[in-house]
Amino acid sequence: GGIITQTPKFLIGQEGQKLTLKCQQNFNHDTMYWYRQDSGKGLRLIYYSITENDLQKGDLSEGYDASREKKSSFSLTVTSAQKNEMAVFLCASSITGGDTQYFGPGTRLLVL
Amino acid sequence: GQQVQQSPASLVLQEGENAELQCNFSTSLNSMQWFYQRPGGSLVSLFYNPSGTKHSGRLTSTTVIKERRSSLHISSSQTTDSGTYLCALDTNTGKLTFGDGTVLTVKP
């Protein structure tokens, strides 16, 4: 088995601030994903990466940057936090794209 | 329009009752995944089901591609089944498209 860890668990920022969320997995999976979930809604894909140093835009990439520094880690940056970005950000990984995805516990973002 | 639609949006059951959750999709699929999301956020994969019927304990998933639907059946519900159930469409692009979920509440 393996585990996905996300840090921080809670993130409070100011409007306009640049904020970074981190994700680590020890499954040795090739593909990693970042999703955003708004209250009462499903998940929407922000960015994904099929291998180290690869980046692919999802449906919601505007306003975000991502970085796949190494196979086990995938970071997401909110480039300028906005009040309507209070949401949960979920990281996931899979062996390859199209396989079962495994999720981390999430980072809850609150913008003041 | 939305590619993946889940119904009902919410469901309240008495412990011991069965639940049938539906997911309808408007595009071709490689597979359908069902997830359980605990109150608090983390997702657990329940089924990866490209077609046909799969069983896991009290859970059954059925995907009928021709009818563009997938269902999740929970038998003999328990209070610990409470939470949000999400279906997600995999169109073989490596990306999942999620429905908005069904919030299930099982009362003792």
XYZ file of C-alpha atoms in Angstrom:
220
model
C 0.000 0.000 0.000
C 0.875 3.640 -0.132
C -0.233 7.011 1.062
C -0.785 10.508 -0.262
C -0.049 13.413 2.039
C -1.126 16.986 1.473
C 0.233 20.034 3.270
C -0.992 22.158 4.780
C -4.317 20.747 5.941
C -5.738 24.262 6.284
C -4.498 27.362 4.502
C -5.661 30.873 5.289
C -4.584 33.597 2.932
C -5.246 37.199 2.041
C -6.900 38.278 -1.167
C -4.210 38.752 -3.840
C -1.672 36.554 -2.060
C 0.309 33.807 -3.802
C -0.277 30.484 -2.032
C 1.358 27.076 -2.506
C -0.124 23.662 -1.750
C 2.016 20.523 -1.654
C 1.330 16.866 -2.349
C 3.514 13.792 -1.848
C 2.813 10.161 -2.809
C 4.796 7.000 -2.077
C 2.876 4.688 -4.440
C 5.553 5.258 -7.109
C 2.722 6.309 -9.429
C 3.529 8.076 -12.694
C 0.466 10.338 -12.903
C -0.602 12.965 -10.382
C -3.585 15.310 -10.337
C -4.860 18.459 -8.632
C -8.620 18.984 -8.252
C -10.706 21.721 -6.727
C -14.002 20.995 -4.984
C -16.496 23.739 -4.140
C -19.116 23.149 -1.476
C -21.819 20.728 -2.634
C -20.140 20.124 -5.965
C -18.038 17.497 -7.660
C -14.310 17.760 -8.325
C -12.886 19.796 -11.192
C -9.455 19.115 -12.640
C -6.930 21.970 -12.398
C -3.673 20.369 -13.564
C -2.281 16.899 -14.016
C 1.142 15.447 -14.754
C 1.870 12.127 -16.436
C 5.526 12.008 -15.412
C 8.250 14.042 -13.698
C 8.529 17.560 -15.176
C 5.366 17.087 -17.259
C 2.352 19.420 -16.902
C -1.063 19.225 -18.538
C -3.841 21.781 -18.078
C -7.216 20.692 -16.824
C -10.546 22.456 -17.170
C -9.807 24.979 -14.408
C -6.141 25.911 -14.867
C -6.556 29.695 -15.149
C -5.292 31.378 -12.000
C -3.086 28.417 -11.019
C 0.427 27.147 -11.670
C 1.746 23.675 -10.944
C 5.116 22.002 -10.653
C 6.097 18.317 -10.759
C 9.491 18.592 -9.100
C 10.019 14.854 -8.880
C 7.984 11.702 -9.397
C 6.701 11.664 -5.829
C 5.688 15.324 -5.473
C 3.321 17.708 -7.198
C 2.785 21.328 -6.083
C -0.041 23.696 -6.883
C 0.219 27.490 -6.652
C -2.717 29.845 -6.474
C -1.184 32.823 -8.260
C -3.467 35.487 -6.755
C -5.991 34.328 -4.175
C -9.531 35.541 -4.687
C -12.443 35.488 -2.240
C -14.419 33.066 -4.453
C -11.637 30.477 -4.148
C -12.710 29.132 -0.765
C -12.662 25.459 -1.579
C -11.055 22.111 -0.874
C -8.081 21.172 -3.047
C -7.540 17.453 -3.550
C -4.442 15.748 -4.881
C -4.573 12.289 -6.464
C -2.263 9.820 -8.166
C -2.613 6.808 -10.440
C -0.234 4.238 -11.939
C -0.849 5.801 -15.345
C -3.568 8.049 -16.761
C -6.827 6.113 -16.968
C -6.137 3.847 -13.985
C -7.823 4.026 -10.609
C -7.007 7.292 -8.857
C -6.091 7.449 -5.164
C -6.756 10.646 -3.246
C -5.119 12.615 -0.469
C -7.055 14.127 2.471
C -7.284 17.599 0.958
C -6.238 21.166 1.753
C -8.950 23.590 2.809
C -8.354 27.102 1.549
C -9.920 30.168 3.144
C -9.266 33.603 1.691
C -9.928 36.573 3.944
C -24.536 20.828 -20.611
C -23.040 18.825 -17.807
C -21.408 15.605 -19.007
C -22.124 13.653 -15.826
C -25.378 13.936 -13.890
C -26.025 12.219 -10.588
C -29.339 11.548 -8.921
C -30.735 11.963 -6.412
C -28.836 14.962 -5.047
C -29.584 13.780 -1.522
C -31.121 10.717 0.067
C -32.214 9.931 3.619
C -32.678 6.324 4.708
C -33.445 4.379 7.825
C -30.755 1.895 8.762
C -31.361 -1.402 6.967
C -32.974 0.130 3.867
C -31.438 -0.193 0.416
C -30.205 2.698 -1.728
C -29.942 3.070 -5.491
C -27.735 5.909 -6.774
C -27.692 6.837 -10.444
C -25.139 8.385 -12.748
C -25.980 9.360 -16.342
C -23.406 10.491 -18.840
C -23.652 12.221 -22.208
C -20.378 11.168 -23.839
C -18.520 7.944 -24.623
C -16.566 6.433 -21.781
C -13.603 4.216 -21.086
C -14.780 3.522 -17.580
C -16.841 4.797 -14.686
C -15.395 5.197 -11.222
C -17.431 5.432 -8.039
C -16.003 7.130 -4.973
C -17.107 7.561 -1.372
C -16.226 10.875 0.238
C -16.138 10.973 4.013
C -17.465 13.967 5.876
C -14.186 15.894 6.081
C -13.148 15.375 2.487
C -10.982 12.355 1.618
C -12.153 10.137 -1.249
C -12.084 6.361 -1.298
C -12.371 4.489 -4.580
C -15.272 2.011 -4.507
C -15.411 0.694 -8.064
C -13.601 1.001 -11.368
C -16.257 -0.332 -13.709
C -16.012 -0.075 -17.521
C -19.112 -2.227 -18.081
C -21.289 -4.862 -16.475
C -21.761 -5.541 -12.792
C -19.246 -5.624 -9.964
C -19.790 -6.522 -6.319
C -17.981 -5.562 -3.153
C -19.642 -6.582 0.096
C -22.956 -4.749 0.346
C -22.149 -2.596 -2.695
C -22.956 -3.348 -6.329
C -22.010 -1.235 -9.331
C -23.632 -1.696 -12.744
C -22.544 0.174 -15.867
C -24.625 -0.069 -19.070
C -22.714 1.689 -21.818
C -25.497 1.600 -24.439
C -27.849 3.345 -22.026
C -25.118 5.735 -20.849
C -25.725 5.067 -17.204
C -24.074 3.600 -14.155
C -25.650 2.794 -10.807
C -24.459 2.092 -7.286
C -26.631 -0.104 -5.095
C -26.137 -0.195 -1.333
C -27.951 -2.995 0.453
C -28.848 -3.074 4.135
C -27.568 0.453 4.737
C -25.695 1.316 7.942
C -25.150 4.658 9.652
C -21.474 4.453 8.704
C -22.502 4.550 5.016
C -23.444 8.227 5.447
C -21.428 10.582 3.296
C -21.196 11.709 -0.317
C -21.048 9.297 -3.235
C -19.428 10.582 -6.415
C -19.278 9.048 -9.856
C -16.581 10.045 -12.316
C -16.374 9.460 -16.055
C -13.088 8.366 -17.572
C -12.999 8.995 -21.335
C -9.545 7.414 -21.798
C -7.833 10.806 -21.818
C -6.399 10.285 -18.354
C -8.873 12.802 -16.959
C -11.933 12.199 -14.808
C -15.134 14.226 -15.098
C -17.077 14.151 -11.828
C -20.763 14.442 -11.068
C -21.909 16.682 -8.225
C -22.518 13.720 -5.916
C -25.313 12.195 -3.873
C -25.353 13.036 -0.173
C -26.532 9.962 1.718
C -27.756 10.142 5.305
C -28.565 6.893 7.093
C -30.489 7.337 10.333
C -30.326 4.807 13.171
